[in-house]
Each structure stands twice: as C-alpha cells, then as structure tokens.
Amino acid sequence: MKQHSMRISKSLLLNNSTKCFSTLRCLSTAEAVERRNHLYKLEKKRQLEKVGRIEKIEVNYKGVPKDCTLVMNKDISTPYDCAKHFSEWHIETSALALLDGTIHWDMHRPLTESCTLEFQSFNVAEPQQVNKAFWRSCCLVLGACASVAFKDTVPVVLHSFPGPDIRSGSFIYDVDLPTLPDWQPSAQELHTLAAEYIKLSRRKLPIDRLDVSEELALEMFVDNPHKTGQIPSIAKTNGKVTLYKIDKHVDISKGPMISNSGQIGKVAVTAVHKLTGECKVQK
Amino acid sequence: MNQADVTKLVSKLRIKVPDQHRRLRSPKGPEGRLDKLRKTVTGLIKFERIELNHHRADEARQYAERLISEAILHGDCHKPTMEIADYWLLEKELLHKLFKVLVPRFENSNTAFTKMYKAPKASSGRNIDKAILELRGNPYPLLTNKHSNNRYLLQNVLLDAAKYEYRQAKYAEMADKIGKNEEISQPKSDDVAKSKPINEV
C-alpha cells in the first residue's frame, strides 16, 4: 500500500447557525481533543482493571510459518500481541485478524474467547473487508488531521465520515467550520493539510479500539453537537458505542480498522467541497 | 566440414550464462572456488530452497542447471554423467534424489529448473546483495504474491475504475465525432435535394 498516492476530497459541512456555540463551553478544538483523549485513557484503564483475575485462552493460529497454538490472556491479549510472537513481517503487514474464519477483528482489540486466528494483509485472496477497513481508517486519520490543522481561533466540529466510493480512489470527511462559511482553500492550504496527514501516517500510530457506554460517549462528545445527535441512534442496538483512537484523536465508528496508520502510505488532499444540502437539516 | 553440431552435444541451459565466470575469492584459489560451489549445489539439491549471497547463488545456479540437464539427457546408466554427479554432490544419497526425483520432475519441463529471487538485505552489517535460490516444483509456500491478478485487490480496483473512466471518455469522444460527421453530411444531402429540383426546372 505504501507509496500509492490517492485522491481525497474533503467535504465541508457548512452550518451557518451559531447554535452549536452554546454547548461548546468555551473549549477550543485542541482542548476538546485533549479532554476526550483523557477520558478515553481513564475508561481504557478502568476496563483493563475490571478484567481482574487473568484467565487463559487458546488461540489456534493458521498460516505461515506453521499452524500452532498460542496461550494468551483473555480480554487482554490482542491479535497484535499474537503477531508479535511470530515476526516483524507479521506485525507490519497484518491489517486485520480473521477469527474462526468468519469474524473480522481489529488487530488492537482484545480477544474474548478461544478461537482460530488468521492474519489478513492487503493481498489476501478475498480482500474486500480489508479494503473497507483501509478506507475507513483513511477517513479516521483525515478527521484527526482536520481537527489539528486549523488555528485555535477556528473551531472545527467534525460531523461524520460516510462510506467512500471505493472505485473513485478517494475518501471524505464531513467537517463543520462555523467561522469559515465560504472557505476556498488555496493550493498551499491543501498541501499543508496533506502534509499533516502524511506526518500522522508516518508515525505508524496504532489504531486503538474501545467499547464505551452511551453516557460516557455523550460526555466525551459534549462539545460536538453533530456527534451527540448521532450517539443515541448508534447506541440503540446494544447500548454501546465503539470508539477508535489514533494519537489523541477519538472518533466514533463501527469498525473494524486496520492495524496502524503506517499502512496507509502517501495521500494528497485534493479538494474541499461545500455541502449545502445538510445545512437545512442541521438548522 | 565434418564437424559435429555442438548444440546437440552440450545441453543448452535455459538461463542466461555470463561470458566470464566469477572468481569467488578463496585462499585455495580456483579449487577453493569449486569447493564453495559444490557445497552450494549440494545444499540446493538437498534443501530445494536456500538463501545466500547473490554472486555465489548466481554462479552455483549455472552448475546446478547443467547438472540436472545432464542427468535428464543421459540418465543414471551413463558413466561420465555419474562421475559429474558424484563430483558435484558431496552427500552421496543425493545422487538417488537427482536421478529418481528431480529427473522425473523436470523431464518434460520447458523452463529453467531453478528460480532465483532477490532477497532483502540485512538492515545492519555488510551491504551485500542477497538472493534466494530454489528448485522449481519444491514443496514450500510461494515467495511471491500469487493474487496479483485478483480484481478485488485495492490497486486493481482503482486501476479498473481508471480504465473504465478512460473508456467512457473515449466513447464520448467517438460519439461527438459521429455526431459532427452527421451534421456535416446532412447539409450536403439537403444541397443535393435542393439542386435536383433546380436541374429539373
């Protein structure tokens, strides 16, 4: 996947109403990201402590160099930990884990029961799910760099990332910029956004996953009116919201995601589109 | 000229053979070089896939190819061939493998018997080209990606989309051309139609 340039379009959701400022509690975007990261860490720690007495599970690994059985820790060990038992090649190329031949599992999600395990790289025989995870992760990272790229004076409210049109080779993230209603980015600004993206992907940051309750998710995204609007419908099925974290950026997605941002490679941010259709819905 | 056709006496190798041999420095001189190559050829026949320095792999590959092709050409009842095999294979049980396993495997093949890949270099230490040398038809998993034609691969999906876009653009261009031609041809027919009545009048 490395050294493949792709076209990205980044959508701008324009919301001219200043309604969202009332819930902002005067937090700048950077502070909100920091706060969310802190809450995420606390919750992660709490969930790890909740595991209590460590139980062992048997993981039957299938693949190169040979099939074998690993004894791992229940609710603590991840497929990534399993990959570390094999080689650097396994760590670097595995994007997703396949449990029992059917369930696609994140590399950084703890295993909950004994299972068979296969690693999925980008060139497996049936890469559809891996491809989807790839585009999803690209969107997540785009959101992360959109939230850090602007100055403190420009509030950035992330909306969501719709499923990309894979055939176009591009991915998008809807962002609400209340103070920049008619922003037309110059070539230099787009270049800066892309540079921010590449900086993030070069750090090879792991993409972490956590399931949290609806209340905590609402608390974390209290400064973001779009996300708080989405959370109840997401949590409707089982009361849980799945969060993904890269660096300090926390976002909602159903997943799965690829293992780390280094697998994304080079990209370029090519366009910012103005979205007006959604605007009315928001008002 | 009653000279024999050389190409029929010597088996032609299916790999590229350089003009000059490599020296493969050794304190024992040319003899040491051959010892090294004998070890490598023996290892290749024994393990079927080995990783080593590129120069030595490329040199030993030629001898291994020659050995196998001689074995196929003459069989195990030919004394000189047996002597050659005896010289090149340091472990004598490999003689049986050569004639009873490898000869049947490669008898009907029309490609080279061995395959060589570039191997990654060690990140630290001496900067020497590495290679992987293997016999074709070995039982190990493939070294290369066997799914490069899989149309669901990320790159192939994007390439297909690009091809489709290009084709659509071409079709649109052709449609435009046809449309223009019709526009040009239609006025002509009108002229003919107009001119005819004039002639009649």
Tab-separated table of C-alpha atoms in Angstrom:
chain	number	residue	atom	x	y	z
A	1	MET	CA	0.000	0.000	0.000
A	2	LYS	CA	2.955	2.239	0.533
A	3	GLN	CA	3.768	4.958	-1.955
A	4	HIS	CA	0.371	4.959	-3.522
A	5	SER	CA	-0.964	8.398	-3.968
A	6	MET	CA	-4.678	8.748	-3.844
A	7	ARG	CA	-7.146	11.458	-4.481
A	8	ILE	CA	-9.031	12.688	-1.496
A	9	SER	CA	-11.909	15.026	-1.332
A	10	LYS	CA	-12.729	16.534	1.958
A	11	SER	CA	-16.222	17.777	2.404
A	12	LEU	CA	-17.112	20.826	4.341
A	13	LEU	CA	-20.395	20.804	6.102
A	14	LEU	CA	-21.376	24.375	6.411
A	15	ASN	CA	-23.578	25.277	9.229
A	16	ASN	CA	-24.176	28.959	9.431
A	17	SER	CA	-26.142	28.780	12.631
A	18	THR	CA	-24.280	29.748	15.759
A	19	LYS	CA	-26.454	27.445	17.816
A	20	CYS	CA	-23.649	24.987	18.422
A	21	PHE	CA	-21.604	27.562	20.310
A	22	SER	CA	-23.921	27.426	23.271
A	23	THR	CA	-22.846	23.862	24.080
A	24	LEU	CA	-19.173	24.458	23.405
A	25	ARG	CA	-18.418	25.605	26.965
A	26	CYS	CA	-15.661	27.765	25.536
A	27	LEU	CA	-13.406	24.787	24.823
A	28	SER	CA	-11.066	25.213	21.892
A	29	THR	CA	-10.745	22.305	19.500
A	30	ALA	CA	-7.351	21.300	20.871
A	31	GLU	CA	-8.636	21.333	24.441
A	32	ALA	CA	-11.640	19.250	23.483
A	33	VAL	CA	-9.375	16.694	21.795
A	34	GLU	CA	-7.176	16.617	24.889
A	35	ARG	CA	-10.171	16.164	27.183
A	36	ARG	CA	-11.593	13.353	25.053
A	37	ASN	CA	-8.217	11.632	24.990
A	38	HIS	CA	-8.009	11.872	28.788
A	39	LEU	CA	-11.481	10.390	29.263
A	40	TYR	CA	-10.621	7.639	26.789
A	41	LYS	CA	-7.471	6.734	28.696
A	42	LEU	CA	-9.313	6.634	32.009
A	43	GLU	CA	-12.020	4.386	30.565
A	44	LYS	CA	-9.429	2.112	28.986
A	45	LYS	CA	-7.641	1.803	32.308
A	46	ARG	CA	-10.899	1.116	34.111
A	47	GLN	CA	-11.865	-1.612	31.647
A	48	LEU	CA	-8.436	-3.232	31.977
A	49	GLU	CA	-8.704	-3.241	35.756
A	50	LYS	CA	-12.187	-4.722	35.509
A	51	VAL	CA	-10.715	-7.858	33.893
A	52	GLY	CA	-9.449	-8.913	37.322
A	53	ARG	CA	-8.060	-12.399	37.571
A	54	ILE	CA	-6.306	-13.286	34.336
A	55	GLU	CA	-7.739	-16.253	32.510
A	56	LYS	CA	-6.024	-18.086	29.676
A	57	ILE	CA	-7.439	-18.811	26.252
A	58	GLU	CA	-6.118	-20.969	23.452
A	59	VAL	CA	-5.607	-19.323	20.099
A	60	ASN	CA	-5.088	-21.684	17.159
A	61	TYR	CA	-3.016	-19.804	14.643
A	62	LYS	CA	-3.302	-20.759	10.966
A	63	GLY	CA	-0.813	-19.539	8.402
A	64	VAL	CA	2.889	-19.073	7.790
A	65	PRO	CA	5.341	-20.161	9.071
A	66	LYS	CA	3.241	-23.011	10.505
A	67	ASP	CA	-0.017	-23.670	12.298
A	68	CYS	CA	0.378	-23.570	16.056
A	69	THR	CA	-1.427	-22.900	19.301
A	70	LEU	CA	-0.774	-19.846	21.455
A	71	VAL	CA	-1.898	-19.497	25.052
A	72	MET	CA	-2.985	-15.885	25.518
A	73	ASN	CA	-4.665	-13.774	28.207
A	74	LYS	CA	-8.419	-13.436	27.989
A	75	ASP	CA	-9.661	-9.846	27.448
A	76	ILE	CA	-6.074	-8.524	27.457
A	77	SER	CA	-4.152	-10.080	24.579
A	78	THR	CA	-4.884	-8.775	21.112
A	79	PRO	CA	-4.168	-10.306	17.693
A	80	TYR	CA	-1.314	-7.795	17.556
A	81	ASP	CA	0.228	-9.483	20.606
A	82	CYS	CA	-0.133	-12.812	18.827
A	83	ALA	CA	1.624	-11.365	15.762
A	84	LYS	CA	4.497	-10.281	17.998
A	85	HIS	CA	5.122	-13.953	18.743
A	86	PHE	CA	5.903	-14.594	15.085
A	87	SER	CA	7.899	-11.955	13.266
A	88	GLU	CA	8.203	-8.300	12.343
A	89	TRP	CA	6.736	-9.160	8.968
A	90	HIS	CA	3.526	-10.358	10.633
A	91	ILE	CA	3.333	-7.165	12.691
A	92	GLU	CA	3.876	-4.855	9.742
A	93	THR	CA	1.734	-6.469	7.058
A	94	SER	CA	-1.286	-7.674	9.034
A	95	ALA	CA	-4.160	-5.243	8.656
A	96	LEU	CA	-6.977	-7.277	10.142
A	97	ALA	CA	-7.352	-10.517	12.054
A	98	LEU	CA	-9.815	-13.192	10.994
A	99	LEU	CA	-11.302	-15.158	13.895
A	100	ASP	CA	-12.820	-18.610	13.314
A	101	GLY	CA	-12.642	-17.943	9.586
A	102	THR	CA	-15.606	-15.562	9.675
A	103	ILE	CA	-15.275	-12.622	12.081
A	104	HIS	CA	-13.049	-9.712	11.082
A	105	TRP	CA	-11.391	-8.443	14.233
A	106	ASP	CA	-9.259	-5.357	14.831
A	107	MET	CA	-5.589	-6.007	15.445
A	108	HIS	CA	-5.726	-3.993	18.666
A	109	ARG	CA	-8.939	-5.415	20.100
A	110	PRO	CA	-8.583	-7.877	22.990
A	111	LEU	CA	-9.611	-11.454	22.303
A	112	THR	CA	-12.529	-12.658	24.394
A	113	GLU	CA	-12.530	-16.429	23.868
A	114	SER	CA	-10.610	-19.340	22.426
A	115	CYS	CA	-10.639	-19.158	18.659
A	116	THR	CA	-8.711	-19.797	15.486
A	117	LEU	CA	-6.733	-16.866	14.197
A	118	GLU	CA	-5.541	-15.838	10.754
A	119	PHE	CA	-3.862	-12.600	9.789
A	120	GLN	CA	-5.164	-10.668	6.812
A	121	SER	CA	-2.809	-8.482	4.842
A	122	PHE	CA	-3.803	-6.301	1.907
A	123	ASN	CA	-3.060	-9.016	-0.651
A	124	VAL	CA	-5.098	-11.923	0.658
A	125	ALA	CA	-7.350	-13.850	-1.705
A	126	GLU	CA	-10.532	-12.035	-0.647
A	127	PRO	CA	-9.518	-8.533	0.376
A	128	GLN	CA	-12.930	-6.821	0.337
A	129	GLN	CA	-13.206	-6.454	4.114
A	130	VAL	CA	-9.587	-5.370	4.434
A	131	ASN	CA	-10.169	-2.759	1.741
A	132	LYS	CA	-13.209	-1.419	3.559
A	133	ALA	CA	-11.236	-1.234	6.793
A	134	PHE	CA	-8.490	0.583	4.902
A	135	TRP	CA	-10.793	3.299	3.563
A	136	ARG	CA	-12.484	3.650	6.926
A	137	SER	CA	-9.132	4.146	8.630
A	138	CYS	CA	-8.131	6.686	5.978
A	139	CYS	CA	-11.261	8.673	6.853
A	140	LEU	CA	-10.488	8.454	10.554
A	141	VAL	CA	-6.997	9.837	10.029
A	142	LEU	CA	-8.394	12.579	7.794
A	143	GLY	CA	-10.665	13.632	10.660
A	144	ALA	CA	-7.703	13.589	13.019
A	145	CYS	CA	-5.624	15.859	10.838
A	146	ALA	CA	-8.558	18.173	10.091
A	147	SER	CA	-9.005	18.736	13.815
A	148	VAL	CA	-5.358	19.655	14.410
A	149	ALA	CA	-4.622	21.532	11.175
A	150	PHE	CA	-6.518	24.742	11.957
A	151	LYS	CA	-5.532	27.541	14.309
A	152	ASP	CA	-7.073	27.743	17.771
A	153	THR	CA	-9.276	30.610	16.646
A	154	VAL	CA	-11.059	28.410	14.097
A	155	PRO	CA	-13.387	25.926	15.768
A	156	VAL	CA	-13.602	22.615	13.924
A	157	VAL	CA	-16.666	20.454	14.525
A	158	LEU	CA	-16.355	17.006	12.979
A	159	HIS	CA	-19.569	15.546	11.627
A	160	SER	CA	-19.066	12.027	10.272
A	161	PHE	CA	-17.445	10.080	7.515
A	162	PRO	CA	-19.802	8.470	5.051
A	163	GLY	CA	-18.686	5.285	3.318
A	164	PRO	CA	-16.376	6.241	0.479
A	165	ASP	CA	-16.937	5.463	-3.175
A	166	ILE	CA	-14.090	2.978	-3.410
A	167	ARG	CA	-13.853	2.999	-7.179
A	168	SER	CA	-13.002	6.687	-7.247
A	169	GLY	CA	-9.985	6.104	-5.006
A	170	SER	CA	-10.977	8.944	-2.729
A	171	PHE	CA	-12.305	9.278	0.776
A	172	ILE	CA	-14.082	12.063	2.579
A	173	TYR	CA	-14.837	13.510	5.982
A	174	ASP	CA	-17.674	15.933	6.689
A	175	VAL	CA	-16.429	18.804	8.803
A	176	ASP	CA	-18.341	21.770	10.131
A	177	LEU	CA	-16.394	25.043	10.153
A	178	PRO	CA	-18.755	27.607	11.753
A	179	THR	CA	-16.375	30.566	11.398
A	180	LEU	CA	-15.361	29.855	7.802
A	181	PRO	CA	-18.651	29.692	5.901
A	182	ASP	CA	-17.173	30.285	2.439
A	183	TRP	CA	-13.698	28.845	2.755
A	184	GLN	CA	-11.987	28.265	-0.555
A	185	PRO	CA	-8.646	26.652	0.306
A	186	SER	CA	-5.615	27.710	-1.702
A	187	ALA	CA	-3.277	25.125	-3.169
A	188	GLN	CA	-0.855	25.859	-0.343
A	189	GLU	CA	-3.513	25.183	2.290
A	190	LEU	CA	-4.458	21.862	0.709
A	191	HIS	CA	-0.792	20.977	0.590
A	192	THR	CA	-0.476	21.756	4.292
A	193	LEU	CA	-3.465	19.538	5.095
A	194	ALA	CA	-1.903	16.693	3.107
A	195	ALA	CA	1.426	17.245	4.884
A	196	GLU	CA	-0.350	16.995	8.217
A	197	TYR	CA	-1.866	13.729	7.052
A	198	ILE	CA	1.420	12.260	5.907
A	199	LYS	CA	3.107	13.311	9.141
A	200	LEU	CA	0.461	11.410	11.045
A	201	SER	CA	0.679	8.313	8.865
A	202	ARG	CA	4.478	8.224	9.002
A	203	ARG	CA	4.426	7.956	12.774
A	204	LYS	CA	2.917	4.461	12.376
A	205	LEU	CA	0.458	5.038	15.179
A	206	PRO	CA	-1.674	2.099	16.297
A	207	ILE	CA	-5.439	2.500	15.873
A	208	ASP	CA	-6.947	1.611	19.208
A	209	ARG	CA	-10.484	0.419	19.872
A	210	LEU	CA	-12.760	0.720	22.897
A	211	ASP	CA	-16.428	-0.009	23.525
A	212	VAL	CA	-17.972	2.501	25.912
A	213	SER	CA	-21.418	3.118	27.315
A	214	GLU	CA	-23.764	5.675	25.791
A	215	GLU	CA	-23.474	8.085	28.752
A	216	LEU	CA	-19.698	8.218	28.581
A	217	ALA	CA	-19.768	8.717	24.826
A	218	LEU	CA	-22.180	11.631	25.278
A	219	GLU	CA	-19.891	13.068	27.937
A	220	MET	CA	-16.852	12.751	25.683
A	221	PHE	CA	-18.500	14.429	22.713
A	222	VAL	CA	-20.375	17.058	24.704
A	223	ASP	CA	-18.714	19.854	22.699
A	224	ASN	CA	-19.762	18.327	19.374
A	225	PRO	CA	-23.476	18.768	18.614
A	226	HIS	CA	-23.351	16.588	15.481
A	227	LYS	CA	-21.823	13.591	17.238
A	228	THR	CA	-24.097	13.874	20.292
A	229	GLY	CA	-27.010	13.815	17.874
A	230	GLN	CA	-25.731	10.616	16.292
A	231	ILE	CA	-24.844	8.735	19.501
A	232	PRO	CA	-28.382	7.716	20.667
A	233	SER	CA	-29.172	6.060	17.316
A	234	ILE	CA	-25.792	4.277	17.303
A	235	ALA	CA	-26.272	3.002	20.852
A	236	LYS	CA	-29.840	1.905	20.194
A	237	THR	CA	-28.934	-1.737	19.457
A	238	ASN	CA	-26.840	-2.701	22.489
A	239	GLY	CA	-26.216	0.462	24.491
A	240	LYS	CA	-22.561	0.537	23.455
A	241	VAL	CA	-20.678	2.984	21.286
A	242	THR	CA	-17.469	1.861	19.585
A	243	LEU	CA	-14.695	4.420	19.749
A	244	TYR	CA	-11.440	4.462	17.829
A	245	LYS	CA	-8.398	6.426	18.873
A	246	ILE	CA	-5.399	7.420	16.825
A	247	ASP	CA	-2.781	9.546	18.560
A	248	LYS	CA	-5.059	11.850	20.610
A	249	HIS	CA	-7.979	11.875	18.251
A	250	VAL	CA	-11.035	9.872	19.321
A	251	ASP	CA	-13.847	9.150	16.886
A	252	ILE	CA	-16.961	7.032	16.589
A	253	SER	CA	-17.010	4.237	14.034
A	254	LYS	CA	-18.409	0.763	13.865
A	255	GLY	CA	-15.068	-0.572	12.600
A	256	PRO	CA	-13.070	-2.642	12.017
A	257	MET	CA	-9.967	-0.599	11.302
A	258	ILE	CA	-6.515	-1.507	10.046
A	259	SER	CA	-3.617	-2.026	12.433
A	260	ASN	CA	-1.666	1.215	12.216
A	261	SER	CA	-1.516	4.452	10.273
A	262	GLY	CA	1.794	3.478	8.676
A	263	GLN	CA	-0.092	1.077	6.414
A	264	ILE	CA	-1.884	3.967	4.725
A	265	GLY	CA	1.138	5.396	2.926
A	266	LYS	CA	1.121	8.636	0.987
A	267	VAL	CA	-2.005	10.595	0.178
A	268	ALA	CA	-2.928	14.040	-1.058
A	269	VAL	CA	-5.837	16.235	-0.010
A	270	THR	CA	-7.196	17.462	-3.312
A	271	ALA	CA	-10.417	19.294	-2.678
A	272	VAL	CA	-12.757	20.819	-0.157
A	273	HIS	CA	-16.379	20.758	-1.214
A	274	LYS	CA	-19.125	22.878	0.216
A	275	LEU	CA	-22.127	20.908	1.382
A	276	THR	CA	-25.362	22.838	1.486
A	277	GLY	CA	-27.982	20.109	1.491
A	278	GLU	CA	-27.210	19.028	5.042
A	279	CYS	CA	-27.311	22.562	6.303
A	280	LYS	CA	-31.072	22.703	6.438
A	281	VAL	CA	-31.264	19.501	8.405
A	282	GLN	CA	-28.914	20.900	10.988
A	283	LYS	CA	-30.939	24.055	11.442
B	1	MET	CA	33.276	-29.828	-42.777
B	2	ASN	CA	32.514	-32.917	-40.741
B	3	GLN	CA	32.258	-31.031	-37.509
B	4	ALA	CA	29.592	-32.272	-35.101
B	5	ASP	CA	26.791	-29.896	-34.246
B	6	VAL	CA	27.921	-28.561	-30.892
B	7	THR	CA	24.437	-27.636	-29.772
B	8	LYS	CA	23.454	-31.300	-29.766
B	9	LEU	CA	26.458	-32.432	-27.732
B	10	VAL	CA	26.151	-29.903	-24.927
B	11	SER	CA	22.851	-29.315	-23.238
B	12	LYS	CA	21.689	-25.758	-23.673
B	13	LEU	CA	20.883	-24.032	-20.423
B	14	ARG	CA	17.617	-22.138	-20.108
B	15	ILE	CA	19.164	-19.381	-18.025
B	16	LYS	CA	21.418	-16.565	-19.093
B	17	VAL	CA	25.054	-17.561	-18.715
B	18	PRO	CA	27.517	-14.673	-18.448
B	19	ASP	CA	30.674	-14.601	-20.626
B	20	GLN	CA	33.045	-14.807	-17.714
B	21	HIS	CA	32.841	-16.804	-14.516
B	22	ARG	CA	33.040	-15.136	-11.128
B	23	ARG	CA	36.201	-15.714	-9.143
B	24	LEU	CA	34.609	-16.117	-5.683
B	25	ARG	CA	37.863	-15.392	-3.861
B	26	SER	CA	39.219	-18.175	-1.735
B	27	PRO	CA	42.663	-18.832	-0.198
B	28	LYS	CA	42.790	-22.143	-2.048
B	29	GLY	CA	42.405	-20.469	-5.426
B	30	PRO	CA	40.255	-21.962	-8.200
B	31	GLU	CA	39.969	-25.212	-6.311
B	32	GLY	CA	38.528	-23.379	-3.314
B	33	ARG	CA	36.038	-21.693	-5.627
B	34	LEU	CA	34.828	-25.057	-6.888
B	35	ASP	CA	34.583	-26.369	-3.330
B	36	LYS	CA	32.342	-23.467	-2.437
B	37	LEU	CA	30.153	-24.091	-5.466
B	38	ARG	CA	29.950	-27.809	-4.768
B	39	LYS	CA	28.710	-27.070	-1.273
B	40	THR	CA	26.079	-24.709	-2.631
B	41	VAL	CA	24.897	-27.081	-5.372
B	42	THR	CA	24.668	-29.892	-2.818
B	43	GLY	CA	22.694	-27.634	-0.487
B	44	LEU	CA	20.342	-26.608	-3.278
B	45	ILE	CA	19.602	-30.209	-4.303
B	46	LYS	CA	19.166	-31.177	-0.654
B	47	PHE	CA	17.008	-28.324	0.689
B	48	GLU	CA	15.405	-27.135	-2.603
B	49	ARG	CA	15.365	-23.525	-1.342
B	50	ILE	CA	18.378	-21.682	0.061
B	51	GLU	CA	19.235	-18.071	0.830
B	52	LEU	CA	22.780	-16.864	0.168
B	53	ASN	CA	24.873	-14.083	-1.311
B	54	HIS	CA	23.831	-13.138	-4.803
B	55	HIS	CA	27.175	-13.780	-6.532
B	56	ARG	CA	27.535	-17.253	-5.179
B	57	ALA	CA	23.896	-18.072	-5.855
B	58	ASP	CA	24.115	-16.925	-9.464
B	59	GLU	CA	27.323	-18.862	-10.042
B	60	ALA	CA	26.103	-22.059	-8.393
B	61	ARG	CA	22.812	-21.858	-10.249
B	62	GLN	CA	24.554	-22.403	-13.572
B	63	TYR	CA	26.292	-25.542	-12.322
B	64	ALA	CA	23.087	-26.894	-10.817
B	65	GLU	CA	21.194	-26.291	-14.075
B	66	ARG	CA	23.932	-28.037	-16.027
B	67	LEU	CA	23.990	-30.975	-13.642
B	68	ILE	CA	20.230	-31.523	-13.848
B	69	SER	CA	20.140	-31.172	-17.634
B	70	GLU	CA	22.993	-33.702	-18.000
B	71	ALA	CA	21.139	-36.084	-15.728
B	72	ILE	CA	17.996	-35.745	-17.842
B	73	LEU	CA	19.915	-36.103	-21.100
B	74	HIS	CA	21.902	-39.243	-20.253
B	75	GLY	CA	20.195	-40.927	-17.326
B	76	ASP	CA	21.858	-42.836	-14.498
B	77	CYS	CA	23.457	-45.554	-16.662
B	78	HIS	CA	25.856	-43.119	-18.332
B	79	LYS	CA	29.264	-43.297	-16.668
B	80	PRO	CA	30.558	-39.755	-17.302
B	81	THR	CA	27.287	-38.237	-16.081
B	82	MET	CA	27.518	-40.343	-12.941
B	83	GLU	CA	31.047	-39.091	-12.382
B	84	ILE	CA	29.944	-35.482	-12.761
B	85	ALA	CA	27.093	-36.014	-10.338
B	86	ASP	CA	29.427	-37.757	-7.938
B	87	TYR	CA	31.782	-34.771	-8.083
B	88	TRP	CA	29.103	-32.113	-7.539
B	89	LEU	CA	27.044	-33.823	-4.867
B	90	LEU	CA	29.029	-34.096	-1.651
B	91	GLU	CA	26.365	-36.185	0.062
B	92	LYS	CA	26.056	-39.402	-1.903
B	93	GLU	CA	22.429	-40.154	-1.041
B	94	LEU	CA	21.545	-37.089	-3.105
B	95	LEU	CA	22.612	-38.994	-6.234
B	96	HIS	CA	19.453	-41.072	-5.835
B	97	LYS	CA	17.396	-37.927	-5.362
B	98	LEU	CA	18.865	-36.399	-8.510
B	99	PHE	CA	18.081	-39.339	-10.763
B	100	LYS	CA	14.900	-40.665	-9.164
B	101	VAL	CA	13.163	-37.463	-8.015
B	102	LEU	CA	14.490	-34.498	-9.935
B	103	VAL	CA	14.866	-36.124	-13.367
B	104	PRO	CA	11.201	-37.284	-13.463
B	105	ARG	CA	10.117	-33.864	-12.128
B	106	PHE	CA	11.930	-31.870	-14.798
B	107	GLU	CA	11.857	-34.292	-17.746
B	108	ASN	CA	9.020	-32.586	-19.541
B	109	SER	CA	9.558	-29.034	-18.338
B	110	ASN	CA	10.426	-26.385	-20.868
B	111	THR	CA	11.681	-23.720	-18.471
B	112	ALA	CA	14.740	-23.461	-16.274
B	113	PHE	CA	14.925	-25.945	-13.405
B	114	THR	CA	15.850	-23.357	-10.798
B	115	LYS	CA	14.499	-19.985	-9.871
B	116	MET	CA	16.328	-17.078	-8.274
B	117	TYR	CA	14.838	-14.123	-6.390
B	118	LYS	CA	16.396	-11.026	-4.934
B	119	ALA	CA	16.246	-11.249	-1.156
B	120	PRO	CA	16.091	-8.311	1.265
B	121	LYS	CA	19.406	-7.189	2.686
B	122	ALA	CA	20.102	-7.126	6.386
B	123	SER	CA	19.440	-3.645	7.774
B	124	SER	CA	22.812	-3.581	9.525
B	125	GLY	CA	26.106	-5.224	8.768
B	126	ARG	CA	27.775	-5.684	5.379
B	127	ASN	CA	25.856	-4.350	2.444
B	128	ILE	CA	25.817	-7.436	0.228
B	129	ASP	CA	23.179	-8.413	-2.322
B	130	LYS	CA	21.278	-11.442	-1.117
B	131	ALA	CA	19.400	-13.947	-3.212
B	132	ILE	CA	17.091	-16.898	-2.771
B	133	LEU	CA	17.767	-19.877	-4.983
B	134	GLU	CA	15.200	-22.632	-5.294
B	135	LEU	CA	14.336	-25.659	-7.396
B	136	ARG	CA	11.071	-25.357	-9.241
B	137	GLY	CA	8.275	-27.565	-8.004
B	138	ASN	CA	9.503	-27.511	-4.412
B	139	PRO	CA	7.018	-28.192	-1.610
B	140	TYR	CA	7.395	-24.823	0.153
B	141	PRO	CA	4.862	-21.965	0.075
B	142	LEU	CA	5.261	-19.423	-2.720
B	143	LEU	CA	7.569	-16.472	-2.168
B	144	THR	CA	5.741	-14.099	-4.456
B	145	ASN	CA	2.220	-12.815	-4.222
B	146	LYS	CA	0.051	-15.239	-6.128
B	147	HIS	CA	-3.006	-12.989	-6.099
B	148	SER	CA	-1.665	-10.138	-8.207
B	149	ASN	CA	-4.460	-10.694	-10.739
B	150	ASN	CA	-7.172	-10.692	-8.094
B	151	ARG	CA	-9.549	-7.954	-9.182
B	152	TYR	CA	-10.632	-7.211	-5.627
B	153	LEU	CA	-7.155	-6.064	-4.614
B	154	LEU	CA	-7.066	-2.390	-3.715
B	155	GLN	CA	-4.742	-1.426	-6.559
B	156	ASN	CA	-6.697	-3.473	-9.097
B	157	VAL	CA	-9.995	-1.907	-8.041
B	158	LEU	CA	-8.514	1.552	-8.612
B	159	LEU	CA	-6.911	0.540	-11.911
B	160	ASP	CA	-10.208	-0.930	-13.149
B	161	ALA	CA	-12.013	2.284	-12.240
B	162	ALA	CA	-9.385	4.343	-14.062
B	163	LYS	CA	-9.654	2.140	-17.160
B	164	TYR	CA	-13.433	2.429	-17.085
B	165	GLU	CA	-13.221	6.221	-16.850
B	166	TYR	CA	-10.763	6.348	-19.742
B	167	ARG	CA	-13.014	4.153	-21.876
B	168	GLN	CA	-16.045	6.288	-21.114
B	169	ALA	CA	-14.107	9.404	-22.130
B	170	LYS	CA	-13.105	7.724	-25.392
B	171	TYR	CA	-16.682	6.644	-26.121
B	172	ALA	CA	-17.897	10.191	-25.511
B	173	GLU	CA	-15.244	11.489	-27.906
B	174	MET	CA	-16.264	8.977	-30.578
B	175	ALA	CA	-19.927	9.818	-30.129
B	176	ASP	CA	-19.071	13.504	-30.569
B	177	LYS	CA	-17.190	12.776	-33.779
B	178	ILE	CA	-20.067	10.742	-35.216
B	179	GLY	CA	-22.498	13.486	-34.294
B	180	LYS	CA	-20.331	16.104	-36.062
B	181	ASN	CA	-19.981	13.935	-39.166
B	182	GLU	CA	-23.742	13.585	-39.384
B	183	GLU	CA	-24.140	17.322	-39.035
B	184	ILE	CA	-21.711	17.865	-41.886
B	185	SER	CA	-23.236	15.170	-44.084
B	186	GLN	CA	-26.838	16.264	-43.564
B	187	PRO	CA	-26.436	19.736	-45.120
B	188	LYS	CA	-24.815	18.043	-48.152
B	189	SER	CA	-27.847	15.869	-48.741
B	190	ASP	CA	-30.001	18.978	-48.410
B	191	ASP	CA	-27.907	20.660	-51.095
B	192	VAL	CA	-28.396	17.663	-53.368
B	193	ALA	CA	-32.093	17.712	-52.698
B	194	LYS	CA	-32.246	21.411	-53.462
B	195	SER	CA	-30.054	21.165	-56.528
B	196	LYS	CA	-32.125	18.419	-58.151
B	197	PRO	CA	-35.326	20.388	-58.492
B	198	ILE	CA	-33.319	23.249	-59.936
B	199	ASN	CA	-31.924	20.977	-62.624
B	200	GLU	CA	-35.359	19.682	-63.419
B	201	VAL	CA	-36.652	23.182	-63.736
